[in-house]
Short mmCIF file of C-alpha atoms in Angstrom, two decimals:
data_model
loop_
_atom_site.label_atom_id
_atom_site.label_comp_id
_atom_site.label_asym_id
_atom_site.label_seq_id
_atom_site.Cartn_x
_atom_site.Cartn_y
_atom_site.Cartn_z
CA UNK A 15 -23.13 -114.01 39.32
CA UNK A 16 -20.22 -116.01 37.26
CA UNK A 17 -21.16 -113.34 34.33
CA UNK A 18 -20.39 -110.80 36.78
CA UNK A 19 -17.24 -111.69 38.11
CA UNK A 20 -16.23 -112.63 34.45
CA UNK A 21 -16.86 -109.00 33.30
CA UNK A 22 -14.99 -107.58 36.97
CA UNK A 23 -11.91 -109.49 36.08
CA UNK A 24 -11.80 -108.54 32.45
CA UNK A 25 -9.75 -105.66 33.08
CA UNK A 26 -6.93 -107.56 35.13
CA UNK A 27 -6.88 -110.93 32.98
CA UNK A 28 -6.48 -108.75 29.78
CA UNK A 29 -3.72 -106.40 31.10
CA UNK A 30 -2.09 -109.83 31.87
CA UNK A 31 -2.38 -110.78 28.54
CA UNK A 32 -1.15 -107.84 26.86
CA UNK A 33 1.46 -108.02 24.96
CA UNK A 34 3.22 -105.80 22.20
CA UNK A 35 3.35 -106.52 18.85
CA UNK A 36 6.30 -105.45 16.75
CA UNK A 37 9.64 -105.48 17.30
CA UNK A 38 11.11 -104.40 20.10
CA UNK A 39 13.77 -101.36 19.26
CA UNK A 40 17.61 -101.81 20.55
CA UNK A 41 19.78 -98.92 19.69
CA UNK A 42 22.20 -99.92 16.88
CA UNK A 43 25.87 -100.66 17.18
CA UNK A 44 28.93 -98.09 15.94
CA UNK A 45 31.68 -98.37 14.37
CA UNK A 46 34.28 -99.96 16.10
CA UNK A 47 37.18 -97.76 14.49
CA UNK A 48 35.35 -94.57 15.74
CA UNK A 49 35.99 -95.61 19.81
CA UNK A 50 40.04 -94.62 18.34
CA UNK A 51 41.70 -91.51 18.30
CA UNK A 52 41.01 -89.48 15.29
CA UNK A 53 43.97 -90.04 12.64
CA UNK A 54 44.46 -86.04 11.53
CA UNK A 55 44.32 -85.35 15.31
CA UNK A 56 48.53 -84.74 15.31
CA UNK A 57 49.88 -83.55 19.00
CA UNK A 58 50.63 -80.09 17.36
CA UNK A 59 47.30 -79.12 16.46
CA UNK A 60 45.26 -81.27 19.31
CA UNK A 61 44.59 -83.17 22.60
CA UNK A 62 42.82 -85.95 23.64
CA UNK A 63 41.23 -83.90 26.25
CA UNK A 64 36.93 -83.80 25.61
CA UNK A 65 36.36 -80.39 24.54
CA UNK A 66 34.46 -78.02 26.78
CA UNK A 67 30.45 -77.67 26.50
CA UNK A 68 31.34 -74.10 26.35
CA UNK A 69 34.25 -74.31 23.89
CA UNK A 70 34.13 -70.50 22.80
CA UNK A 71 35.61 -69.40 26.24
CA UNK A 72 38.85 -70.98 25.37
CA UNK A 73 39.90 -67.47 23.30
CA UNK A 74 39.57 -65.56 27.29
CA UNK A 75 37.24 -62.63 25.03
CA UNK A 76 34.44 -61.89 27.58
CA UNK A 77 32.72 -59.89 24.66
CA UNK A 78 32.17 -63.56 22.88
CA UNK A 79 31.15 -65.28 25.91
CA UNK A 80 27.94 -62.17 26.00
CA UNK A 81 27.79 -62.58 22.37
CA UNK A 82 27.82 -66.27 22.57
CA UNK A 83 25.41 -66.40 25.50
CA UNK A 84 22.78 -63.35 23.95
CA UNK A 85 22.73 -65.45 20.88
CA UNK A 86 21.73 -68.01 22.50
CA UNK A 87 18.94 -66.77 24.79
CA UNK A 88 17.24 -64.63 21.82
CA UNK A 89 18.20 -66.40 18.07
CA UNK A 90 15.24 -66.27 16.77
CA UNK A 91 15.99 -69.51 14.53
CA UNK A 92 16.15 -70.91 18.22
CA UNK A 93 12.94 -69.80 19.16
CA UNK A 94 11.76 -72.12 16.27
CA UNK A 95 13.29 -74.71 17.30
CA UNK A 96 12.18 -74.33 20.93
CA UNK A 97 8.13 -74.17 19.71
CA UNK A 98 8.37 -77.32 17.63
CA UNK A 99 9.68 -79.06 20.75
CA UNK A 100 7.09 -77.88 22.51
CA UNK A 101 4.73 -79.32 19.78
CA UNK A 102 6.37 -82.38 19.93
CA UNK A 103 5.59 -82.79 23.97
CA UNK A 104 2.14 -81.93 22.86
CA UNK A 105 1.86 -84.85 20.90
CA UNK A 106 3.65 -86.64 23.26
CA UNK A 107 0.75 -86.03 25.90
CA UNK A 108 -1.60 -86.63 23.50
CA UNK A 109 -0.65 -90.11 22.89
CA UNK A 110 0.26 -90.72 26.86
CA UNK A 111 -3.79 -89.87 27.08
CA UNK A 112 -4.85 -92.91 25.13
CA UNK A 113 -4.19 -94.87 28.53
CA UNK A 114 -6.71 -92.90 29.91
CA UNK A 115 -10.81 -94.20 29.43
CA UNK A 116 -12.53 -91.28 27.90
CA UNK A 117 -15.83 -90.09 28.96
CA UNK A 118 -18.97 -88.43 28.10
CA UNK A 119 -21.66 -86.34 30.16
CA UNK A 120 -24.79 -85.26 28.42
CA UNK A 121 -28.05 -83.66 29.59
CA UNK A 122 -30.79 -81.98 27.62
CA UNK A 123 -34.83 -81.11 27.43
CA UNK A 124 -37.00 -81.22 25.31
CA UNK A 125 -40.73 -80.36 24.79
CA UNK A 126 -42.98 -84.09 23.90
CA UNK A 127 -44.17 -87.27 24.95
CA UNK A 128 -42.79 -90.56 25.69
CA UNK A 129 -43.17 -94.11 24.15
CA UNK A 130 -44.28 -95.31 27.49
CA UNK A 131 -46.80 -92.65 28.31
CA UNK A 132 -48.68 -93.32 25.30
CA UNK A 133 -48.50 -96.96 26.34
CA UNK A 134 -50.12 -96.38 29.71
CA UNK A 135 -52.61 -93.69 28.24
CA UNK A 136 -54.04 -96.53 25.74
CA UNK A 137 -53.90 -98.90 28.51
CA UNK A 138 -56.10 -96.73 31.00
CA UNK A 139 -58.62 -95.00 28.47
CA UNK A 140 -56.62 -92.20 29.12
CA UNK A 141 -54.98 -89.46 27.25
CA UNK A 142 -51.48 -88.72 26.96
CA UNK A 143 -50.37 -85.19 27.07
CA UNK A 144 -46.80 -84.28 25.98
CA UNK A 145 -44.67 -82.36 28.54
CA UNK A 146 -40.93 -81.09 28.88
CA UNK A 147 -39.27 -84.27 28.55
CA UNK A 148 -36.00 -84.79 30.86
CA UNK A 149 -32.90 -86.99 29.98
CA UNK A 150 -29.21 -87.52 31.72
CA UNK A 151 -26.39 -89.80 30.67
CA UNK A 152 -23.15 -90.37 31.48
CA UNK A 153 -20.85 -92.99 29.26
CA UNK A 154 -17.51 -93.87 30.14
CA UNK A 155 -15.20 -95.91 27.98
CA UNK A 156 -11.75 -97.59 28.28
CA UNK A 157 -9.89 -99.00 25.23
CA UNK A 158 -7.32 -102.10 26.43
CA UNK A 159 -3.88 -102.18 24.66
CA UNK A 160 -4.18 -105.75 24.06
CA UNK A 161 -1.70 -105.80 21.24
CA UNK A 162 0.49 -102.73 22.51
CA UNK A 163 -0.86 -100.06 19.94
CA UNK A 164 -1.37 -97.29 22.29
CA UNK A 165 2.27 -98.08 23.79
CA UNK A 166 3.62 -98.37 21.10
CA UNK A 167 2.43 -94.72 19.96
CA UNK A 168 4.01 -93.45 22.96
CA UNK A 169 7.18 -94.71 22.81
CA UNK A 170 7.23 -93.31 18.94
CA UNK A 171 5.83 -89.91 20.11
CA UNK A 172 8.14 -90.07 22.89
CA UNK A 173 11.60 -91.07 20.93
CA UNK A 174 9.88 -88.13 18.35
CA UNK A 175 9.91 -85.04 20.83
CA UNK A 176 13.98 -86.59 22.33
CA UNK A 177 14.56 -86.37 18.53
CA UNK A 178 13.12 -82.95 18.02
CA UNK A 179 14.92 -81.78 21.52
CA UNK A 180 18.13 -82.99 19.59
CA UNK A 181 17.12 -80.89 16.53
CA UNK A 182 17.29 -77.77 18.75
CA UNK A 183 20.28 -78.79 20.15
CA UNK A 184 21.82 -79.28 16.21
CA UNK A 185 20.38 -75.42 15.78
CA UNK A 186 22.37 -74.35 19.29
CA UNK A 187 25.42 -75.54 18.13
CA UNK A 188 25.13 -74.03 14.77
CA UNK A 189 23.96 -70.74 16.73
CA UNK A 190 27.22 -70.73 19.07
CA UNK A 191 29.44 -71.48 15.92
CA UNK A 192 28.14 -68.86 13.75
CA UNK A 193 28.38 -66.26 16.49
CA UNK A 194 31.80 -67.15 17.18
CA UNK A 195 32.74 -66.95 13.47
CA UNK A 196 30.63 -63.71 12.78
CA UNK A 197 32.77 -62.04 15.85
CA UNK A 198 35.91 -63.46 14.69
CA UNK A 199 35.17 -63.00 10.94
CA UNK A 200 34.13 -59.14 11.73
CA UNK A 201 37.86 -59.00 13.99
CA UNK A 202 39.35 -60.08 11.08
CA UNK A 203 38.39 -57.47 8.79
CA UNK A 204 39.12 -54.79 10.75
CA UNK A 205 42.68 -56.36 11.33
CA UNK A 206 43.07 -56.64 7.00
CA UNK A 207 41.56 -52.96 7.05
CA UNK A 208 44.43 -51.78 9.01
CA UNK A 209 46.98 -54.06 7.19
CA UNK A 210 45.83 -52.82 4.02
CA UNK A 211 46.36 -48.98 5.65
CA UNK A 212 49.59 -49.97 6.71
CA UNK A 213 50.43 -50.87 2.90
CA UNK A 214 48.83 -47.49 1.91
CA UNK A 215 51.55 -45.74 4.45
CA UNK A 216 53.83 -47.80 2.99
CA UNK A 217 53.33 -47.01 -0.71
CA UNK A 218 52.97 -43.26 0.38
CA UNK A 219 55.99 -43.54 1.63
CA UNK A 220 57.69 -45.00 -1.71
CA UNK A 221 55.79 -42.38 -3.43
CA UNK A 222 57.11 -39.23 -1.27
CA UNK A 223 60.72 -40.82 -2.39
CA UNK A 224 60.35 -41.18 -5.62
CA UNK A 225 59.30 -37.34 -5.99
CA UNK A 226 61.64 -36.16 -4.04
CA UNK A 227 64.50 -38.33 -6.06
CA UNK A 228 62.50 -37.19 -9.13
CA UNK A 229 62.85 -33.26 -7.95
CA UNK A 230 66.78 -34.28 -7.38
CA UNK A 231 66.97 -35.35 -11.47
CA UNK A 232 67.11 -39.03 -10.18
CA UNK A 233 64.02 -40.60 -11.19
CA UNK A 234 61.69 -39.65 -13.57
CA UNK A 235 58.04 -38.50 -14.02
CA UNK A 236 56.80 -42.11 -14.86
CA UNK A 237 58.41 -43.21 -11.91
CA UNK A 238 56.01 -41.29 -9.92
CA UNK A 239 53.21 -42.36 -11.70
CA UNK A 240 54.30 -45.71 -10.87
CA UNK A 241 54.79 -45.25 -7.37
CA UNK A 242 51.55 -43.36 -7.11
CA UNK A 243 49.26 -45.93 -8.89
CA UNK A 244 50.57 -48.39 -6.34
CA UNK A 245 49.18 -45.73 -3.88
CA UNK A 246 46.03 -45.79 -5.39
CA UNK A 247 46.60 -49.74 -5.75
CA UNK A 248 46.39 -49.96 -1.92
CA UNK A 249 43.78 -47.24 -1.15
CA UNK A 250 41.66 -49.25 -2.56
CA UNK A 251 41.69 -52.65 -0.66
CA UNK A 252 40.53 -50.75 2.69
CA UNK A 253 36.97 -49.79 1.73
CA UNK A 254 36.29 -53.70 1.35
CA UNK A 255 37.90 -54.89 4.40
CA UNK A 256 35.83 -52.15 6.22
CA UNK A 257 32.26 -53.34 4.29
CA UNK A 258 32.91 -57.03 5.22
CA UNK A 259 33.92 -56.08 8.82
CA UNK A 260 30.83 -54.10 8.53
CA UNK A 261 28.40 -56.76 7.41
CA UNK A 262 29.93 -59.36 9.47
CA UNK A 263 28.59 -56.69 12.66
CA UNK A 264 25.06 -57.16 10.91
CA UNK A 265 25.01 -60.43 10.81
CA UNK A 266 26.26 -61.17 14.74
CA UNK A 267 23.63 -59.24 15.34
CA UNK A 268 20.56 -61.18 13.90
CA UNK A 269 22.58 -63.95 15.51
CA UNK A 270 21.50 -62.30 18.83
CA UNK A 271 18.29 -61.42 17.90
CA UNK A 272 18.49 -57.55 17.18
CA UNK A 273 17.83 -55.95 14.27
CA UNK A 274 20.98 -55.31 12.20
CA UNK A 275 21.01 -51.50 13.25
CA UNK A 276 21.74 -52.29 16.73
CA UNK A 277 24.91 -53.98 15.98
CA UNK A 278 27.60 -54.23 18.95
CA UNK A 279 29.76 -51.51 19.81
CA UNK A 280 31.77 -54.09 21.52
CA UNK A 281 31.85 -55.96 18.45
CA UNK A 282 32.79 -53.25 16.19
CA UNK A 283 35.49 -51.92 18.20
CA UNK A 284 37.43 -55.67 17.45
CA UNK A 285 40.31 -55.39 15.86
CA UNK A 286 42.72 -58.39 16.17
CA UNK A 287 40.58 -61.96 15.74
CA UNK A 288 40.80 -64.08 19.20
CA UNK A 289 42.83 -66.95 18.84
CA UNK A 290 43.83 -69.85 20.77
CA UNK A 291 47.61 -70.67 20.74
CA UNK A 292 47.30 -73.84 22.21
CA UNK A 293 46.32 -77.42 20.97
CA UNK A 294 42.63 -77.53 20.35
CA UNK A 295 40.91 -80.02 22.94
CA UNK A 296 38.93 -83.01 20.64
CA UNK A 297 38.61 -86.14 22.43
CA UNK A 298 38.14 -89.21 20.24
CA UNK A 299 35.21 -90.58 17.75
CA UNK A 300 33.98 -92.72 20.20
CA UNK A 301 32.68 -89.38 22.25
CA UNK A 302 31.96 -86.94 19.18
CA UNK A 303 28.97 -89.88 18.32
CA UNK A 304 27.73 -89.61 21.83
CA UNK A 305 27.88 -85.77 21.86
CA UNK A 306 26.61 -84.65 18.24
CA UNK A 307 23.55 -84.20 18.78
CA UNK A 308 22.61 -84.89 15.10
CA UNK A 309 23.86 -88.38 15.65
CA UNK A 310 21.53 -88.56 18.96
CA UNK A 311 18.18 -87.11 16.21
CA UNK A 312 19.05 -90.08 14.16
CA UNK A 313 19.09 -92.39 16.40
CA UNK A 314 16.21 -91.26 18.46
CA UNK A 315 14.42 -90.67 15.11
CA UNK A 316 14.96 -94.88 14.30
CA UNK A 317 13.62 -95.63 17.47
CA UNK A 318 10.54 -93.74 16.79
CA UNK A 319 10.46 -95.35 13.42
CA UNK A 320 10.77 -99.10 15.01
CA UNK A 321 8.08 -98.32 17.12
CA UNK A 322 5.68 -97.39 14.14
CA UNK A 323 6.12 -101.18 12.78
CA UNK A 324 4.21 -102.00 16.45
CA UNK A 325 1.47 -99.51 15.63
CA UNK A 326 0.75 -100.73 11.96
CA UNK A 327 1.30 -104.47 13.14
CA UNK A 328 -1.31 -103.46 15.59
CA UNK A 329 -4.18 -102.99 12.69
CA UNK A 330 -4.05 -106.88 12.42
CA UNK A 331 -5.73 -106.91 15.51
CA UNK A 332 -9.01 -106.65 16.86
CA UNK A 333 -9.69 -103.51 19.25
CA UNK A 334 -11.01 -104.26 22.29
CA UNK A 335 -13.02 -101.36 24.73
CA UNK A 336 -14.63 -102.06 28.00
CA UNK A 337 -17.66 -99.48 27.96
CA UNK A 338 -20.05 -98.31 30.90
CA UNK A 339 -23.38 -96.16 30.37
CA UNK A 340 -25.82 -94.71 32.83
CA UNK A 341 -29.25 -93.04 31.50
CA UNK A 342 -32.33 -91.75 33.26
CA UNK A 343 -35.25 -89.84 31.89
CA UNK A 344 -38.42 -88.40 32.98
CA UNK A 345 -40.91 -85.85 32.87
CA UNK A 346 -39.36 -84.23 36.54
CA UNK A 347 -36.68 -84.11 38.30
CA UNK A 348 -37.97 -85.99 40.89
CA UNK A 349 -38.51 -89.12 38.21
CA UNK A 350 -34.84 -88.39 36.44
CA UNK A 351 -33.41 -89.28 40.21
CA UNK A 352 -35.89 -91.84 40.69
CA UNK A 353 -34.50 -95.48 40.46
CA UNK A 354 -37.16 -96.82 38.75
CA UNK A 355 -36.00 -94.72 35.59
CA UNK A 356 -31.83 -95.42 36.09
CA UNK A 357 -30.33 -97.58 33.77
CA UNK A 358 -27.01 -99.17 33.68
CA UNK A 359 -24.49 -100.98 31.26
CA UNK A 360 -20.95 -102.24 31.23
CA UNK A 361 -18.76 -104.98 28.98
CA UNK A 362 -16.36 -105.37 26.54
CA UNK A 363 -16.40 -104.24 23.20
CA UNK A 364 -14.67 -105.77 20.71
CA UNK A 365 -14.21 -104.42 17.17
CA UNK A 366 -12.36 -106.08 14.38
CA UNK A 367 -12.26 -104.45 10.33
CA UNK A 368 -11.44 -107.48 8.24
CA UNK A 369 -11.84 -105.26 4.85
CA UNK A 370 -8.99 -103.49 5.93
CA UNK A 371 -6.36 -105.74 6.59
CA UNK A 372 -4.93 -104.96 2.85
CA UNK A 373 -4.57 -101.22 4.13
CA UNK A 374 -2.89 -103.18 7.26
CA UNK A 375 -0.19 -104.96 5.52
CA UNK A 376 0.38 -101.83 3.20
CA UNK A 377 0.79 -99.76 5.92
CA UNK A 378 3.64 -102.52 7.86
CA UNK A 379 5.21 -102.48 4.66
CA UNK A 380 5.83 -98.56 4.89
CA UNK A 381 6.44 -98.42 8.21
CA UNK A 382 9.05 -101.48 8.26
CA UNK A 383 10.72 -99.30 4.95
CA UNK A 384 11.13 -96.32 6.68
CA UNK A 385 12.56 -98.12 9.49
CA UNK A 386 15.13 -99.40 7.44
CA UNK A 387 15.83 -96.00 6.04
CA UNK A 388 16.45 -94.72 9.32
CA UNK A 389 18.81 -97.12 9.88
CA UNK A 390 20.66 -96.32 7.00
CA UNK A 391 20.52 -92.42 7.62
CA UNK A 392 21.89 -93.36 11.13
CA UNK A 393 25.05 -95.27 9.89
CA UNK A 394 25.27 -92.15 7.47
CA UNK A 395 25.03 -89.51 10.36
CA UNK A 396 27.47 -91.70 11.93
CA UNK A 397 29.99 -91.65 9.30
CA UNK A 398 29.85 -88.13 8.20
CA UNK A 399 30.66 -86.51 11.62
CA UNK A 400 33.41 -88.78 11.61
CA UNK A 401 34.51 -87.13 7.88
CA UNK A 402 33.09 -83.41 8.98
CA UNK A 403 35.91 -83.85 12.18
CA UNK A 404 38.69 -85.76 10.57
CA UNK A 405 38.68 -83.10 7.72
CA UNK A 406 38.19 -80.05 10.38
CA UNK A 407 41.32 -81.41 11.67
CA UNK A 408 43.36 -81.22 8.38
CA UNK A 409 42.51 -77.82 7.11
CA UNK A 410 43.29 -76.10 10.49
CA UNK A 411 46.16 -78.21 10.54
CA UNK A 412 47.14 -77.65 6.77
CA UNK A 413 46.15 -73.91 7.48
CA UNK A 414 48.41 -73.63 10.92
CA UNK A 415 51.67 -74.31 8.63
CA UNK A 416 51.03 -72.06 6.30
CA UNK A 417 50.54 -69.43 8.43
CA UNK A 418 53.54 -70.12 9.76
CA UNK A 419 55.21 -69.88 6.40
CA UNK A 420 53.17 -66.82 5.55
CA UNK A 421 54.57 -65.30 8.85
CA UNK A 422 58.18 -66.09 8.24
CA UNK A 423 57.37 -64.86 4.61
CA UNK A 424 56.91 -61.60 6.06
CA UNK A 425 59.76 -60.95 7.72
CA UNK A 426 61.54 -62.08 5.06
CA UNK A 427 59.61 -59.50 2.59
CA UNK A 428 59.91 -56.43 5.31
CA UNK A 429 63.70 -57.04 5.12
CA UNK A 430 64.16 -57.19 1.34
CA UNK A 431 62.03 -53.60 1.16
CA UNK A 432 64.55 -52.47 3.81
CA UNK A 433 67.80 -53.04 2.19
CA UNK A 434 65.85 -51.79 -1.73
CA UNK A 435 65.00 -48.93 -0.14
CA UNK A 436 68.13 -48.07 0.77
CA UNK A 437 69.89 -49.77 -2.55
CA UNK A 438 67.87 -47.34 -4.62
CA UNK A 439 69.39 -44.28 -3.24
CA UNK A 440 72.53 -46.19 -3.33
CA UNK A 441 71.87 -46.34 -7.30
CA UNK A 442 72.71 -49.82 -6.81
CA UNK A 443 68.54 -51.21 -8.18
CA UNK A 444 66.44 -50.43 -10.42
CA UNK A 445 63.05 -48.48 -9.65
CA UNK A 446 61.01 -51.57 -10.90
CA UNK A 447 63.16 -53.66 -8.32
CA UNK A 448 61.58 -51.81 -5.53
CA UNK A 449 58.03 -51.93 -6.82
CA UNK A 450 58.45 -55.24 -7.27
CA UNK A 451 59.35 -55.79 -3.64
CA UNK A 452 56.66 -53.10 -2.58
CA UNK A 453 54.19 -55.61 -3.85
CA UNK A 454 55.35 -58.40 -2.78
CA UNK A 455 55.92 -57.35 0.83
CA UNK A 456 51.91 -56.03 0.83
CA UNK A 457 51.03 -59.23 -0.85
CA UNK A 458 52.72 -61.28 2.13
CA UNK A 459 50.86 -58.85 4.55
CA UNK A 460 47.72 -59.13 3.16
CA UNK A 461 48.26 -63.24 2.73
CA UNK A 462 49.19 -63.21 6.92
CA UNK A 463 45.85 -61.80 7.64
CA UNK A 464 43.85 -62.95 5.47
CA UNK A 465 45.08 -66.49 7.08
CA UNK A 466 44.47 -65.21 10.85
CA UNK A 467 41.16 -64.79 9.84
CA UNK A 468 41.48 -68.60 7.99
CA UNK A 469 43.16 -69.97 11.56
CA UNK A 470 40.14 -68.96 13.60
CA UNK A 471 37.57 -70.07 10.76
CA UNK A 472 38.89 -73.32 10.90
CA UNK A 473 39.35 -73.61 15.10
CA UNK A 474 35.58 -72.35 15.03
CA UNK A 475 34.57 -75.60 12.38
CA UNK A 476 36.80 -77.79 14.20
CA UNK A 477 34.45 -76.81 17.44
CA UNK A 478 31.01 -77.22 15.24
CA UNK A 479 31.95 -80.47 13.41
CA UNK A 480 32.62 -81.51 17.62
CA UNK A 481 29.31 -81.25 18.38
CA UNK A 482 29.60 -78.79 21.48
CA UNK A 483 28.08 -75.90 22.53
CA UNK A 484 24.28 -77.28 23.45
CA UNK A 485 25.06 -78.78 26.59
CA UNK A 486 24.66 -76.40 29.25
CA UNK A 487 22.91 -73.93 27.26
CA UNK A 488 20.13 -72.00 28.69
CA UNK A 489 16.45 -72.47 27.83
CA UNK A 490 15.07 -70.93 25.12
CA UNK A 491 10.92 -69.17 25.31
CA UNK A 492 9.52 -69.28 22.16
CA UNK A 493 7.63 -66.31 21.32
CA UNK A 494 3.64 -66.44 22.52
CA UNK A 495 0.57 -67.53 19.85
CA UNK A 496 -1.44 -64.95 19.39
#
């Protein structure tokens, strides 16, 4: 009776003396400087506002919120990302099971004799004749996280599948910012396609006045060629504006999932880039490390890590199983559901491999270095997003005053053609005086738009390097096994 109870309260006294092993993880501290504002973030170019989830609707273009939104839905590098996640949870479940006893029901039949009917054969004077031998068991068996392996597992699968959920949330962001910059990128082109014809008008122009001055005895025939290889000069820029505008179109439209023949007539009837006039919304560091979400992966990751010191220290320890059977056998059914024939067992089992506590230790050691690697690539993560943001910042800012000057650089140029224009009829320049200035005024042109295109680039990596664009993104199906 005392063996009895002992083996009833088993369960209960060694739940109560579980414990863990290993340490116990506590997320690690930031950088102080990173709760300030960031230093490049100057009141011209930004606010202390927290930047939208959905920061691409700050350019009011409803055909890059669709874009945005399709790409988001069907990117197929997003699908990816959504099955290992799902994966992950697998593994996740499978290591939630281990809490779980485990059990085994087995039946079969089979054509002999048994031990004991010999036995009672010899015993009688008898003769034992084999028959269709019966046999049912059922075992059940429950292994007891004395020393916390089993949790530990699950908190490392578990931090695992919040770090792989982060991973797809690093590929989201990427998604929205390449969409946005394929869009704007294919805008741009078609706006330098149309500069570049404007500089072709232009130079047709000059041409059309130098023959008609020629035909008046007031320039010569070299003059025309002059004016007319500067035709050719410009020609020749628009073809390459309209194949990048052109592949940018393909691109956004693997972005969305569709193959690059069903590109977006939407898309490709862009011609100025979006733009946003005001200053850019950033928040500070101490929110960009809460919201990159490859900040949250390498955190999540180190937690998974710290667990996986518990689940090698574990291997020190014995293993210990409480284990039931049940068997019955006989020649009948009648004598397999007979009493008589039902046997029973239950206890602990306790297993314990000395020879391979040197695999043990090895095994902590690796587990304990990767830990510390984690912690490293954490403070790394850390830091860099910090860099990626502050220098964001300074190129769109370095890029916003030079598009300014580029601007005022323009005017500037479309006045001097003006007045040499007008000079040269006047006799009062040179020919080569107003080439000169040709070129240099379709030089500025081409320089404004190529740094539109550079303005919206750098708004679009200011919004990536910010981490946004996963938060209220919709869920993703990955495609079916077959």
């Amino acid at each position: 009776m005392r063996r009895a109870g002992f083996l009833a309260s088993a369960p209960a006294a060694l739940a109560l003396a579980a414990c863990a092993v290993g340490p116990n993880y506590r997320a690690p501290d930031t950088p102080s400087a990173a709760a300030a504002p960031f230093v490049s973030a100057t009141p011209r170019i930004a606010t202390a506002e927290a930047p939208p989830a959905d920061w691409w609707r700050l350019y009011d273009d409803p055909t890059l919120d669709g874009l945005v939104q399709e790409a988001l839905t069907n990117n197929e590098d997003l699908k990816v990302a959504a099955a290992n996640l799902l994966r992950a949870s697998g593994v996740l479940a499978q290591a939630r099971a281990g809490l779980f006893p485990t059990t085994e029901l087995s039946a079969g039949d089979a054509w002999g004799m048994a031990g004991s009917q010999q036995l009672l054969a010899a015993l009688s004077g008898g003769k034992a004749e084999p028959a269709w031998l019966g046999a049912g068991a059922f075992n059940v068996s429950y292994q007891v996280d004395l020393f916390g392996r089993i949790r530990r597992s699950i908190e490392a699968a578990k931090a695992d599948a919040a770090a792989t959920a982060e991973t797809e949330n690093v590929v989201r962001v990427t998604v929205a910012a390449e969409t946005a910059r394929a869009y704007a990128d294919g805008c741009a082109f078609a706006a330098q396609a149309a500069t570049a014809k404007e500089n072709t008008a232009l130079a047709q122009e000059v041409l059309d006045l130098t023959r008609r001055m020629r035909d008046l005895g007031a320039r010569s025939d070299f003059d025309v060629a002059t004016a007319a290889a500067t035709l050719d000069q410009s020609r020749a820029a628009i073809p390459t504006f309209e194949g990048e505008q052109r592949a940018q179109l393909y691109e956004l439209a693997v972005l969305t999932g569709r193959p690059p023949s069903e590109i977006s007539t939407a898309a490709a009837a862009c011609a100025v880039p979006p733009t946003i006039k005001t200053p850019l919304p950033v928040g500070d560091g101490a929110a960009l490390i809460r919201r990159r979400p490859d900040v949250r992966e390498a955190e999540r990751q180190l937690a998974a890590d710290t667990a996986r010191i518990g689940v090698a220290t574990a291997d020190f320890y014995p293993t210990v199983s409480l284990t039931g059977n049940a068997t019955s056998a006989g020649t009948s059914l009648r004598q397999i559901a007979s009493a008589g024939n039902f046997t029973y067992q239950f206890g602990p089992l306790i297993t314990w491999n000395f020879p391979n506590l040197l695999v043990a230790r090895a095994e902590v050691i690796q587990a304990k270095a990767q830990a510390s690697a984690s912690i490293g690539r954490f403070n790394s993560v850390v830091l860099n997003a910090l860099k990626e943001t502050e220098q964001a910042l300074t190129a769109y800012d370095a890029e916003l005053s030079r598009h300014a000057a580029l601007a005022d650089n323009v005017t500037d140029n479309e006045r001097a053609f003006e007045l040499a224009r007008v000079q040269l009829q006047d006799g009062s320049i040179s020919f080569p005086d107003l080439i000169t200035t040709q070129r240099t005024l379709e030089l500025a042109r081409a320089q404004l738009a190529a740094s539109d295109q550079a303005l919206i680039d750098d708004q679009v990596a200011v919004f990536q390097d910010l981490g946004g664009g996963w938060e209220d993104a919709p869920p993703v199906v990955p495609h079916k096994a077959p």
